[in-house]
mmCIF file of C-alpha atoms and ligand atoms in Angstrom:
data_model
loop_
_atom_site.group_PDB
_atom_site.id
_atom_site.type_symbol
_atom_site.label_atom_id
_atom_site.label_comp_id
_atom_site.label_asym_id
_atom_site.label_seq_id
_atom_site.Cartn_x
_atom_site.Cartn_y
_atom_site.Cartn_z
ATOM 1 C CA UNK A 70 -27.929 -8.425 -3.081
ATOM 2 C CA UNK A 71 -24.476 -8.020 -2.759
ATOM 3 C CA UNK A 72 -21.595 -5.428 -3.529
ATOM 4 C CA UNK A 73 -17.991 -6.284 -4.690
ATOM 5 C CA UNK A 74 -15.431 -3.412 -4.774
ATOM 6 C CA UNK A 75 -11.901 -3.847 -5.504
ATOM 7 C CA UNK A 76 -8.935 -1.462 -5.049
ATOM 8 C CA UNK A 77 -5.306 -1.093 -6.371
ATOM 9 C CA UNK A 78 -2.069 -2.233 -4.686
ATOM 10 C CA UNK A 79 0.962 0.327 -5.195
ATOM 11 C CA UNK A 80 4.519 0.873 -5.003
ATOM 12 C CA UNK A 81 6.373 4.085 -3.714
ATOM 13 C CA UNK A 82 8.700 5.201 -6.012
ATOM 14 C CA UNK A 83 10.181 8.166 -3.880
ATOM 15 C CA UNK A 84 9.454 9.228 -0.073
ATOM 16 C CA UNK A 85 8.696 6.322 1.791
ATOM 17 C CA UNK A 86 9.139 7.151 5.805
ATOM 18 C CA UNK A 87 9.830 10.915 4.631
ATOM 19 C CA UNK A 88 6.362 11.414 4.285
ATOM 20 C CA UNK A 89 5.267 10.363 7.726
ATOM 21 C CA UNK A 90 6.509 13.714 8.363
ATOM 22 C CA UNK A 91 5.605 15.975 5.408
ATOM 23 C CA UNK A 92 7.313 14.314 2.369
ATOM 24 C CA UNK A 93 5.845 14.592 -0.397
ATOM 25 C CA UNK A 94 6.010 10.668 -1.769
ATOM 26 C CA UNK A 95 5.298 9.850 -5.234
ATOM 27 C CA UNK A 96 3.172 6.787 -5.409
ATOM 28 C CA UNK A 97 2.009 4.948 -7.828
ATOM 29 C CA UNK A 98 -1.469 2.497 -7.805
ATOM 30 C CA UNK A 99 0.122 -0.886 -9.641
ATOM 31 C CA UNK A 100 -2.971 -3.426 -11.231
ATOM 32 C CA UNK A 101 -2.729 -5.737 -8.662
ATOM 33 C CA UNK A 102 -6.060 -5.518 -7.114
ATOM 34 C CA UNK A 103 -7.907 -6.625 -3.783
ATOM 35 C CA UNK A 104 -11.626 -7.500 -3.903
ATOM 36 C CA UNK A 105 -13.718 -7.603 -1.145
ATOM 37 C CA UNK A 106 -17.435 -9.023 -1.252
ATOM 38 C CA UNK A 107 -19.807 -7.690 0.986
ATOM 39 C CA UNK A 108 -23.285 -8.222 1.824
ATOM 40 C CA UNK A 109 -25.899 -7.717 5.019
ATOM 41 C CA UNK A 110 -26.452 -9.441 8.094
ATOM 42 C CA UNK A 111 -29.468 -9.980 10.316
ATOM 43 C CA UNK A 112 -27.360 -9.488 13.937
ATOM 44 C CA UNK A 113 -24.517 -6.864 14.187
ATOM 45 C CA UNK A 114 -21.609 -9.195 13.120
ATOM 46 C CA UNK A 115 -18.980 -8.341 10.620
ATOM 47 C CA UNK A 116 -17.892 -11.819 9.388
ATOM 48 C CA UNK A 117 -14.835 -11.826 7.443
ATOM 49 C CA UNK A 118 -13.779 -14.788 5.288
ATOM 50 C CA UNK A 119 -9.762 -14.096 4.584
ATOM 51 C CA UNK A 120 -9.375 -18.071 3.246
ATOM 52 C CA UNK A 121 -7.002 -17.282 0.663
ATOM 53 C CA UNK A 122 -4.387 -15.388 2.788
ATOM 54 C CA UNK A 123 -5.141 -17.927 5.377
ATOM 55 C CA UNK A 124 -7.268 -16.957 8.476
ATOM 56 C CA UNK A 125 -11.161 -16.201 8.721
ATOM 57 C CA UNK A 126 -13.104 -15.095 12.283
ATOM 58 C CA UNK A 127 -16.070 -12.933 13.024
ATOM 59 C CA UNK A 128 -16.210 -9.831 14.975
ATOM 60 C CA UNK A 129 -18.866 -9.228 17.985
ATOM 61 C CA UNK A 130 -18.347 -6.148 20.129
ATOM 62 C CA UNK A 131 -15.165 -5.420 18.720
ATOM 63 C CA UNK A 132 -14.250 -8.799 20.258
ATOM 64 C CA UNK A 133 -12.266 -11.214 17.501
ATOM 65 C CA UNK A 134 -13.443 -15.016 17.371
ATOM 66 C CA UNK A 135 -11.001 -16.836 15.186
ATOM 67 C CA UNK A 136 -12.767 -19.366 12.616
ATOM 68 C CA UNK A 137 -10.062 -20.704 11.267
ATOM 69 C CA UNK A 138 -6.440 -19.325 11.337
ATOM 70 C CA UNK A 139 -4.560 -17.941 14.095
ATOM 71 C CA UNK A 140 -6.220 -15.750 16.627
ATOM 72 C CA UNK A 141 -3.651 -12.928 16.803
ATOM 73 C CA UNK A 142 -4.437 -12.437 13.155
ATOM 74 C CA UNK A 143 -7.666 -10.991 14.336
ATOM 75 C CA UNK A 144 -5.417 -7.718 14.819
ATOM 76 C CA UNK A 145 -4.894 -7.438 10.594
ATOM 77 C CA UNK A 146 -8.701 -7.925 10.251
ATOM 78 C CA UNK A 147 -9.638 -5.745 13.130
ATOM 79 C CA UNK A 148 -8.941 -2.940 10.121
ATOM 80 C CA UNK A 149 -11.813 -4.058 8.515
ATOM 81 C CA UNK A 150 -14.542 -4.261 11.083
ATOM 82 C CA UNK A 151 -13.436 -0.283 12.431
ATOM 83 C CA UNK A 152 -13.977 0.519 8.796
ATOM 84 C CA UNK A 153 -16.959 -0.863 8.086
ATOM 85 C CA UNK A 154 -18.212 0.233 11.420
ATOM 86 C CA UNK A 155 -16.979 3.929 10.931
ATOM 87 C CA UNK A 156 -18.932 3.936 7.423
ATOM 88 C CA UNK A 157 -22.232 2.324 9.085
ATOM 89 C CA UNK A 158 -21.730 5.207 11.650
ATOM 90 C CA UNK A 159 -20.942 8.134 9.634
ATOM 91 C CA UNK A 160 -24.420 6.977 7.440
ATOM 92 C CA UNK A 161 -26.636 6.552 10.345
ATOM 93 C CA UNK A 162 -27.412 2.948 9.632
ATOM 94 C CA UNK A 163 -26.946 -0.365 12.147
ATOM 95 C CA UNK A 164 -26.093 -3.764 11.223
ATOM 96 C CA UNK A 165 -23.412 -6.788 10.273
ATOM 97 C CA UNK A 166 -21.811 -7.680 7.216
ATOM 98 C CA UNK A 167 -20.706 -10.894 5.857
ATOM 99 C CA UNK A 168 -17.123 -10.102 3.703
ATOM 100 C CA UNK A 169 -15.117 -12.283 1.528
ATOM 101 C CA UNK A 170 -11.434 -10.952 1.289
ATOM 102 C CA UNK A 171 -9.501 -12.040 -2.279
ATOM 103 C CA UNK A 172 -5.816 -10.110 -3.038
ATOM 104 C CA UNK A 173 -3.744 -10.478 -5.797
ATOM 105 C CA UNK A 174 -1.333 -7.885 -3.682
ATOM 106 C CA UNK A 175 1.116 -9.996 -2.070
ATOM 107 C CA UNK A 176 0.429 -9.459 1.464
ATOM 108 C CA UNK A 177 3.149 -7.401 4.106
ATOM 109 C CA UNK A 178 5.701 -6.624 1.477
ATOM 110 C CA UNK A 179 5.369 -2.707 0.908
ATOM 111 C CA UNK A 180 2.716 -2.930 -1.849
ATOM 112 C CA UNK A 181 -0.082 -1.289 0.224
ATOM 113 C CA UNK A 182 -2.356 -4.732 0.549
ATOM 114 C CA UNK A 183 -3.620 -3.948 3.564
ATOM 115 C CA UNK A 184 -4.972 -0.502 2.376
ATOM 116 C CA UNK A 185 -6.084 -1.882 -0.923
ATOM 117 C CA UNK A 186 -8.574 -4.308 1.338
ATOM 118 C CA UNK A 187 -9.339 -2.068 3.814
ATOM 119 C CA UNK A 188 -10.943 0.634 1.039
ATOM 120 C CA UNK A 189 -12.085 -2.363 -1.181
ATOM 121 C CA UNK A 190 -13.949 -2.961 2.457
ATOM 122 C CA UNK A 191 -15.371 0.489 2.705
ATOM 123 C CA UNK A 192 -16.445 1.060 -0.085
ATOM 124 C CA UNK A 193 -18.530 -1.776 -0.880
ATOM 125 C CA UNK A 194 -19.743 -1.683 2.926
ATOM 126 C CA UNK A 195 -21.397 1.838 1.817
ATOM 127 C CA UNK A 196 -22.577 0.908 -1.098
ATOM 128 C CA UNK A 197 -24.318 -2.006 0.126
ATOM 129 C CA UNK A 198 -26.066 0.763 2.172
ATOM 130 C CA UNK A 199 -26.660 2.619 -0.365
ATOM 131 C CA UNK A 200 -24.209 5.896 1.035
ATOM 132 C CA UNK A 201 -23.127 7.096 -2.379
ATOM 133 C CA UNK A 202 -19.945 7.701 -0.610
ATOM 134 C CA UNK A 203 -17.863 10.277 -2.579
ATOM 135 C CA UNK A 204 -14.259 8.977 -2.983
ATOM 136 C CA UNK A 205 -12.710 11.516 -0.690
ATOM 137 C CA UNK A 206 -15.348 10.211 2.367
ATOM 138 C CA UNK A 207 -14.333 6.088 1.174
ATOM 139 C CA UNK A 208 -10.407 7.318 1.523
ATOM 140 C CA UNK A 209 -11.338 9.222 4.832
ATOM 141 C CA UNK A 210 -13.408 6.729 6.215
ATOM 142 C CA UNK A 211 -10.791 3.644 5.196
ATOM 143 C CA UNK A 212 -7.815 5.670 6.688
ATOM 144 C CA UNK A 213 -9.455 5.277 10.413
ATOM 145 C CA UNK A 214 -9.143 1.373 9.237
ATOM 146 C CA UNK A 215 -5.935 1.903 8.248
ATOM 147 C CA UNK A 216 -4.625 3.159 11.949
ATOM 148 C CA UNK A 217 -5.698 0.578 13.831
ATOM 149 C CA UNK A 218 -2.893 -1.856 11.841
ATOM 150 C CA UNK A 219 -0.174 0.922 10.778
ATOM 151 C CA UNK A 220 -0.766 3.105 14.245
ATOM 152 C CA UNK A 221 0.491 6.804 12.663
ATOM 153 C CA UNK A 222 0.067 6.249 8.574
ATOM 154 C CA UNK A 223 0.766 9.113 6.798
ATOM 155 C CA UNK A 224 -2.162 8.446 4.731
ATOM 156 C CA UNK A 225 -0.180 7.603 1.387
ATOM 157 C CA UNK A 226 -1.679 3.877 1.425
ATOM 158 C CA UNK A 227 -5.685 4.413 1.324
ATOM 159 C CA UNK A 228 -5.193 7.570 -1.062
ATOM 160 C CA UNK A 229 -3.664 5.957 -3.970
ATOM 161 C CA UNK A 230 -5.363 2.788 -3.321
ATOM 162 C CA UNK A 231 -8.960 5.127 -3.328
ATOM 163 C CA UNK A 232 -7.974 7.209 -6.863
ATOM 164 C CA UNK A 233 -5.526 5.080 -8.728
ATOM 165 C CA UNK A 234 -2.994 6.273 -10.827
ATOM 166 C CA UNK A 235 0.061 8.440 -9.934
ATOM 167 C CA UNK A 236 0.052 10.730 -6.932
ATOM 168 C CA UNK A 237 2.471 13.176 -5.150
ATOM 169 C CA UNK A 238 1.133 12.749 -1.433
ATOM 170 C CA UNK A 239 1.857 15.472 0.817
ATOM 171 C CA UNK A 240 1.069 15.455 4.711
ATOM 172 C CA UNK A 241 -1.229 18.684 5.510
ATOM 173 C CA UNK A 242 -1.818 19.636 1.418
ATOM 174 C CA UNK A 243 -4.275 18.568 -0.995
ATOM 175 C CA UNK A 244 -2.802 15.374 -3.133
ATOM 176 C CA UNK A 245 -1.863 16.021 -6.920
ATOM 177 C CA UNK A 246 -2.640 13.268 -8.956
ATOM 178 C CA UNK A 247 -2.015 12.219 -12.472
ATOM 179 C CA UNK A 248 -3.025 10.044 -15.367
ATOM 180 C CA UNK A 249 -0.278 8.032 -17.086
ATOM 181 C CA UNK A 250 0.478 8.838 -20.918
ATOM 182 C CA UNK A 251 2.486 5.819 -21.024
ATOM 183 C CA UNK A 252 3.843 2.419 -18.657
ATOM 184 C CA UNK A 253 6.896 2.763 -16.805
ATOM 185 C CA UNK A 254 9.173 -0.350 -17.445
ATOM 186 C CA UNK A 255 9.453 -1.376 -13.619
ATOM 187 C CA UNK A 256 10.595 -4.514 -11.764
ATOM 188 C CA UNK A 257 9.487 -5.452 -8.449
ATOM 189 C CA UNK A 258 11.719 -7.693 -6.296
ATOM 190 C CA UNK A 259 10.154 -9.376 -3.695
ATOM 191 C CA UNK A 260 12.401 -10.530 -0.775
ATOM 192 C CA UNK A 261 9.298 -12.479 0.710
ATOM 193 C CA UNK A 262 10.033 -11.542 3.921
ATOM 194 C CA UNK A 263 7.252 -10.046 5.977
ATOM 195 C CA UNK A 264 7.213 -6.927 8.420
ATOM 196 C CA UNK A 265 5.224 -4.743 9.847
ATOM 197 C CA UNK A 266 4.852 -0.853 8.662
ATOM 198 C CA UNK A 267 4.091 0.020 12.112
ATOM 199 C CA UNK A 268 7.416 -1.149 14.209
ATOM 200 C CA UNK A 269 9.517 0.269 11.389
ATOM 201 C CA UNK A 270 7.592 3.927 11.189
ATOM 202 C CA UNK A 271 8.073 3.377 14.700
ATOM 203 C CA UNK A 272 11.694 2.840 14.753
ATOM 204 C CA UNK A 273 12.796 5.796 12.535
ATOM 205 C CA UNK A 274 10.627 7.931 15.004
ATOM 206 C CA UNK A 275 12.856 6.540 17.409
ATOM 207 C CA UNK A 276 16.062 7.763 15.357
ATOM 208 C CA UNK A 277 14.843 10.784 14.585
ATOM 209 C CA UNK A 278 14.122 11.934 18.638
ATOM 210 C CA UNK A 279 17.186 10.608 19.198
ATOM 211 C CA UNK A 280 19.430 12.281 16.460
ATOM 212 C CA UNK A 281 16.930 15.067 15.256
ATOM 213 C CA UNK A 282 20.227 17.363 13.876
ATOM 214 C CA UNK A 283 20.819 14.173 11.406
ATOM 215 C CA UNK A 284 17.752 12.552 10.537
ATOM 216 C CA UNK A 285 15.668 15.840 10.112
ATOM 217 C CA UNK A 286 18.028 16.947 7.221
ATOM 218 C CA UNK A 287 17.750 13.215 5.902
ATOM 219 C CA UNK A 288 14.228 13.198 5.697
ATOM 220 C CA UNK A 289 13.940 16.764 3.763
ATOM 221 C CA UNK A 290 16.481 15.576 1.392
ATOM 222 C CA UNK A 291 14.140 12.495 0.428
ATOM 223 C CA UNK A 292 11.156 14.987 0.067
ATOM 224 C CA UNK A 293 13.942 16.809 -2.342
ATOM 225 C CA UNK A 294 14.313 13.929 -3.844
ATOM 226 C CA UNK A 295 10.744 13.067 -4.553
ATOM 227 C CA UNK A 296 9.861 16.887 -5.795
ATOM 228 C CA UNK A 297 12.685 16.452 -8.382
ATOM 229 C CA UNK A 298 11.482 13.102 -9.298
ATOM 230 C CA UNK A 299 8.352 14.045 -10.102
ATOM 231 C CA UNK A 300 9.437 16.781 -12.834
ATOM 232 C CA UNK A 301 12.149 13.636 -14.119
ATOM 233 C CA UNK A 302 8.819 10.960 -14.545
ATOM 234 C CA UNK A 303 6.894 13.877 -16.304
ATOM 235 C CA UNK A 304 9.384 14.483 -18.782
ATOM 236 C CA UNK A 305 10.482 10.403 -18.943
ATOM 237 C CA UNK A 306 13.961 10.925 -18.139
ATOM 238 C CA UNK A 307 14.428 7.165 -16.912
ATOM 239 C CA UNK A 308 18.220 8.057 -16.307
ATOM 240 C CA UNK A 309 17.270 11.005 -13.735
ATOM 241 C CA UNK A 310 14.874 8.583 -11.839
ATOM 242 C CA UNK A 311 16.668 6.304 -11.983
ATOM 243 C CA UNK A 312 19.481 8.386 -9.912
ATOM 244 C CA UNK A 313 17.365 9.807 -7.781
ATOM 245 C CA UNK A 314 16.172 5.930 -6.776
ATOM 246 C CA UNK A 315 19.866 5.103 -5.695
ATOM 247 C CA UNK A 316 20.340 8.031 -3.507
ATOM 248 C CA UNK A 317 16.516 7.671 -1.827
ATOM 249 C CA UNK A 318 17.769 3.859 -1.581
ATOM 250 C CA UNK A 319 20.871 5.252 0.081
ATOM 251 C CA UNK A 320 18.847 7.665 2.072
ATOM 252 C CA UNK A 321 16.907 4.795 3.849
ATOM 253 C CA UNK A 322 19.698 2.530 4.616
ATOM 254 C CA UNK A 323 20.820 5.765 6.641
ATOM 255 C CA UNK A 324 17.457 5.409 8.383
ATOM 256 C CA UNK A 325 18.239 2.303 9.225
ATOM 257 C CA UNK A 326 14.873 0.451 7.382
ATOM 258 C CA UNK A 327 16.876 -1.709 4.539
ATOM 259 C CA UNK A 328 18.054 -5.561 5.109
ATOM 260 C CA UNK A 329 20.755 -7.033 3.548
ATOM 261 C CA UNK A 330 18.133 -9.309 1.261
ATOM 262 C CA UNK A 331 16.973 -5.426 -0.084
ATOM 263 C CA UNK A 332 20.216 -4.437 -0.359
ATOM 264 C CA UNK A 333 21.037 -7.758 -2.230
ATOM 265 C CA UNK A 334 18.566 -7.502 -4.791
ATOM 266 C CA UNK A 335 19.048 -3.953 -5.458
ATOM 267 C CA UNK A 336 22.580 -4.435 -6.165
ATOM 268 C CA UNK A 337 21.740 -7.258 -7.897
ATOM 269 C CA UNK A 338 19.213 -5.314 -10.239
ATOM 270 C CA UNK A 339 21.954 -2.565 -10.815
ATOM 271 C CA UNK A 340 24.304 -5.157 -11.763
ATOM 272 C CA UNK A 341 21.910 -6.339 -14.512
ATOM 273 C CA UNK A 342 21.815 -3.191 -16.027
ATOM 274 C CA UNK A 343 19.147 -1.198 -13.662
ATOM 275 C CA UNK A 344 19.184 2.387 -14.258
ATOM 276 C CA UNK A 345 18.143 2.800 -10.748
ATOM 277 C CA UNK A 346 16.841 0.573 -7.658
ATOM 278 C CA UNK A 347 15.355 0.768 -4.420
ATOM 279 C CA UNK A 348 13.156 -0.273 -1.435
ATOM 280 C CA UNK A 349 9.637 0.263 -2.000
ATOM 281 C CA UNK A 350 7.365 0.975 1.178
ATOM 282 C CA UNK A 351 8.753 0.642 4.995
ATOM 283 C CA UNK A 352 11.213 -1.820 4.200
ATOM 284 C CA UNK A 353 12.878 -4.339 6.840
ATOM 285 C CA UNK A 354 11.985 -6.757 4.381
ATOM 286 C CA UNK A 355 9.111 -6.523 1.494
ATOM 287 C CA UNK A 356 9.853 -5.528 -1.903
ATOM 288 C CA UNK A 357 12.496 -3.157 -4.041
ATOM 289 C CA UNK A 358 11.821 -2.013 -7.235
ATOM 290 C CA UNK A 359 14.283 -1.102 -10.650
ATOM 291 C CA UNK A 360 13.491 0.614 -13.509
ATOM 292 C CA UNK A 361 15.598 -0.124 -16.683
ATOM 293 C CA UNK A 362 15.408 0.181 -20.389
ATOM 294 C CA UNK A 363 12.991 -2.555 -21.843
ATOM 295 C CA UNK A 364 15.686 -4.746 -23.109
ATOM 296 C CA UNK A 365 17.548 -4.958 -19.668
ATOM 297 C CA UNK A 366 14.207 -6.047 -17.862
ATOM 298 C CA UNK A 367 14.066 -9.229 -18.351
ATOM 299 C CA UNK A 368 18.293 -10.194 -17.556
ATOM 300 C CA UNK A 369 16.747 -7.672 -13.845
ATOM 301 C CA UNK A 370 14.099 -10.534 -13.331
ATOM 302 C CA UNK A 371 16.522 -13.358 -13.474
ATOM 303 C CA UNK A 372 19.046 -11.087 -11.484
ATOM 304 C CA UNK A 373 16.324 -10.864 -8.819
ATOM 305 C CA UNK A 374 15.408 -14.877 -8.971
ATOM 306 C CA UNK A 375 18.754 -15.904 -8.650
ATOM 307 C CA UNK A 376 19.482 -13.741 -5.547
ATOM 308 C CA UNK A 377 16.200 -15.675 -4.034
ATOM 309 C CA UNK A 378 14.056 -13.110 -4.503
ATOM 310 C CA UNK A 379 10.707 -13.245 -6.340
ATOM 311 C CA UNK A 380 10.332 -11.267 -9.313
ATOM 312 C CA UNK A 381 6.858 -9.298 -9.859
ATOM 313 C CA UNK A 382 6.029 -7.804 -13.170
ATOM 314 C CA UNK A 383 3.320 -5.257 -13.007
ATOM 315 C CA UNK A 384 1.881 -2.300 -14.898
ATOM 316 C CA UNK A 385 1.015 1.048 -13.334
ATOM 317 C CA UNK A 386 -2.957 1.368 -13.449
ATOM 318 C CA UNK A 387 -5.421 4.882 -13.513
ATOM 319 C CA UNK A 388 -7.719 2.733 -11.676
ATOM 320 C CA UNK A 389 -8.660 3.688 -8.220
ATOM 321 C CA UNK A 390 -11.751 1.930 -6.221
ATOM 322 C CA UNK A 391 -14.315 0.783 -8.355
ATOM 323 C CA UNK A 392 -18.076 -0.948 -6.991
ATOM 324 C CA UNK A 393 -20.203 -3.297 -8.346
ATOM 325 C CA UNK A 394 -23.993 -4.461 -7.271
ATOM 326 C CA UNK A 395 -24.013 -8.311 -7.719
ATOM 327 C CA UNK A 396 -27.920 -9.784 -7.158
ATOM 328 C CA UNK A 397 -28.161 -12.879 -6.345
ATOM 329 C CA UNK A 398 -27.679 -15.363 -9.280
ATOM 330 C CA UNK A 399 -24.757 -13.110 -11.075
ATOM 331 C CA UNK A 400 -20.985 -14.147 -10.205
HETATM 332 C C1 LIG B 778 4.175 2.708 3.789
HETATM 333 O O1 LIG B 778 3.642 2.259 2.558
HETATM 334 C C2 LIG B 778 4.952 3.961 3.629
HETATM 335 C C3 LIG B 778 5.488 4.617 4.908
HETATM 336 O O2 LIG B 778 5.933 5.923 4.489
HETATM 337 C C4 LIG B 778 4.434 4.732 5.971
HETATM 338 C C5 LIG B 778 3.320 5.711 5.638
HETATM 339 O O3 LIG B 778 3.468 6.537 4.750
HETATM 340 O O4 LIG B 778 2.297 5.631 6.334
HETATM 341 C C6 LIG B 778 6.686 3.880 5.459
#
């Protein structure tokens, strides 16, 4: 017997770095999904098979032995084995897993891949030992994943990529979330360019102790930002988000996290007729997103392709984790 369980990817569309602090961010889960295959072991192992994003090894000990790939990448996967450890742990039970890692989440670009795995991970991990894990225990249990690859998360990532949907995520308060009434009509531009979450939350800490009179006041105006935005995607008012995307865009050039390949497709969205446009996630790279009216999304795409980025089309999904018993013999 085997378990699959897959999880969302998602894209922020307000209070990226701001919620670190406190925020809130509005996030929202995107149907791009990770799926992660996981069944027992006889020894203590946790065998990962990552083939399709290009690296597979086996932990022993916590120790990393590279099968194929590069060793260092034994640091991304290292997520996986503390979570599926931490949810052997917190259900009494010893032993190894064998997982197979598939994403459809483009990989270190601000969509939250590596939380979508890492609760895909541990949440078919407990239900392979049968832990009924509630969803609050598979987000809890993912986040200590989570840390070992993003160092001080604010916790955003594994939440919306545990319930689905739309969420306002606040650090220290219970998370609101809602059900969508309708799609948003969203771009994603990818720059392709790949960073890590961890130096750049890193590097606005570093800003912020150094200029804490500035970059305080910056940070509560993005949480401003995202409070107001929240009321403006309840009531639809694509022209008020789209606003309040520019200045949050603005806000996190000031922190010092956008590139001039962000910055080039976001201008280059506007220019197509974008209502609004921003970074999505820690920036340094990754992806921006627009919003527009229908009829101007399609002039955005080629806006975005011609500026060499890649253009991602997605719909916003109500679907958080979901599990699935495969016996042997199904597919
Ligand atoms: C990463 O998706 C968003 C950041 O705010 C970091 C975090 O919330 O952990 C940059």
């Amino acid at each position: 017997m085997s378990v699959e369980a897959t999880a969302p990817g998602k894209m922020i569309l307000f209070g990226e770095h701001s919620v670190v602090y406190r925020g809130p961010a509005i996030v929202l889960a995107i149907d791009r999904r990770a799926r992660v295959v996981a069944s027992k072991r006889e020894d203590k192992r946790v065998y990962i098979d990552a083939e399709d994003l290009g690296f597979s090894g086996y932990f022993e000990e916590n120790e990393y032995y590279a099968l194929s790939g590069k060793a260092w990448r034994g640091r991304n996967l290292s997520a996986l084995n503390v979570a599926s450890k931490k949810v052997m742990e917190h259900l009494g039970v010893e032993g190894g897993v064998n997982l197979v890692v598939r994403s459809m989440i483009p990989m270190a670009v601000g969509l939250g891949s590596s939380a979508a795995v890492c609760v895909a991970t541990t949440a078919a991990v407990g239900e392979l030992f049968n832990g009924n894990l509630t969803k609050k225990e598979i987000a809890e249990l993912s986040f200590e994943g989570e840390k070992i690859i993003h160092g001080t998360p604010s916790g955003v990532d594994n939440n919306v990529a545990t319930f689905g949907g739309i969420m306002k995520y606040e650090r220290g308060q219970p998370f609101e979330s809602f059900k969508l009434e309708q799609q948003l009509p969203f771009v994603i531009g990818n720059t392709r360019r790949k960073r890590s979450t961890k130096n750049l939350v890193d590097e606005v800490r570093f800003l912020k102790e150094k200029n804490p009179e500035i970059v305080d006041g910056i940070i509560d105006s993005i949480g401003k930002i995202s409070k107001i935005g929240l009321d403006a995607l309840f009531k639809r008012n694509l022209e008020k988000i789209g606003d309040l995307m520019n200045i949050n865009h603005g806000l996190l050039s000031a922190l010092g996290v956008s590139t001039p390949e962000l910055d080039e497709l976001v201008y280059a969205a506007r220019r197509e007729g974008a209502l609004g446009a921003k970074l999505t996630g820690a920036g340094g790279g990754g992806c921006m997103i627009a919003i527009a009216k229908d009829e101007n999304l399609s002039k955005i795409e080629k806006g975005i392709m011609r500026n060499k980025g890649q253009s991602i089309r997605v719909n916003l999904s109500d679907e958080g984790v979901t599990t699935r018993r495969i016996n042997s013999g199904d597919s």
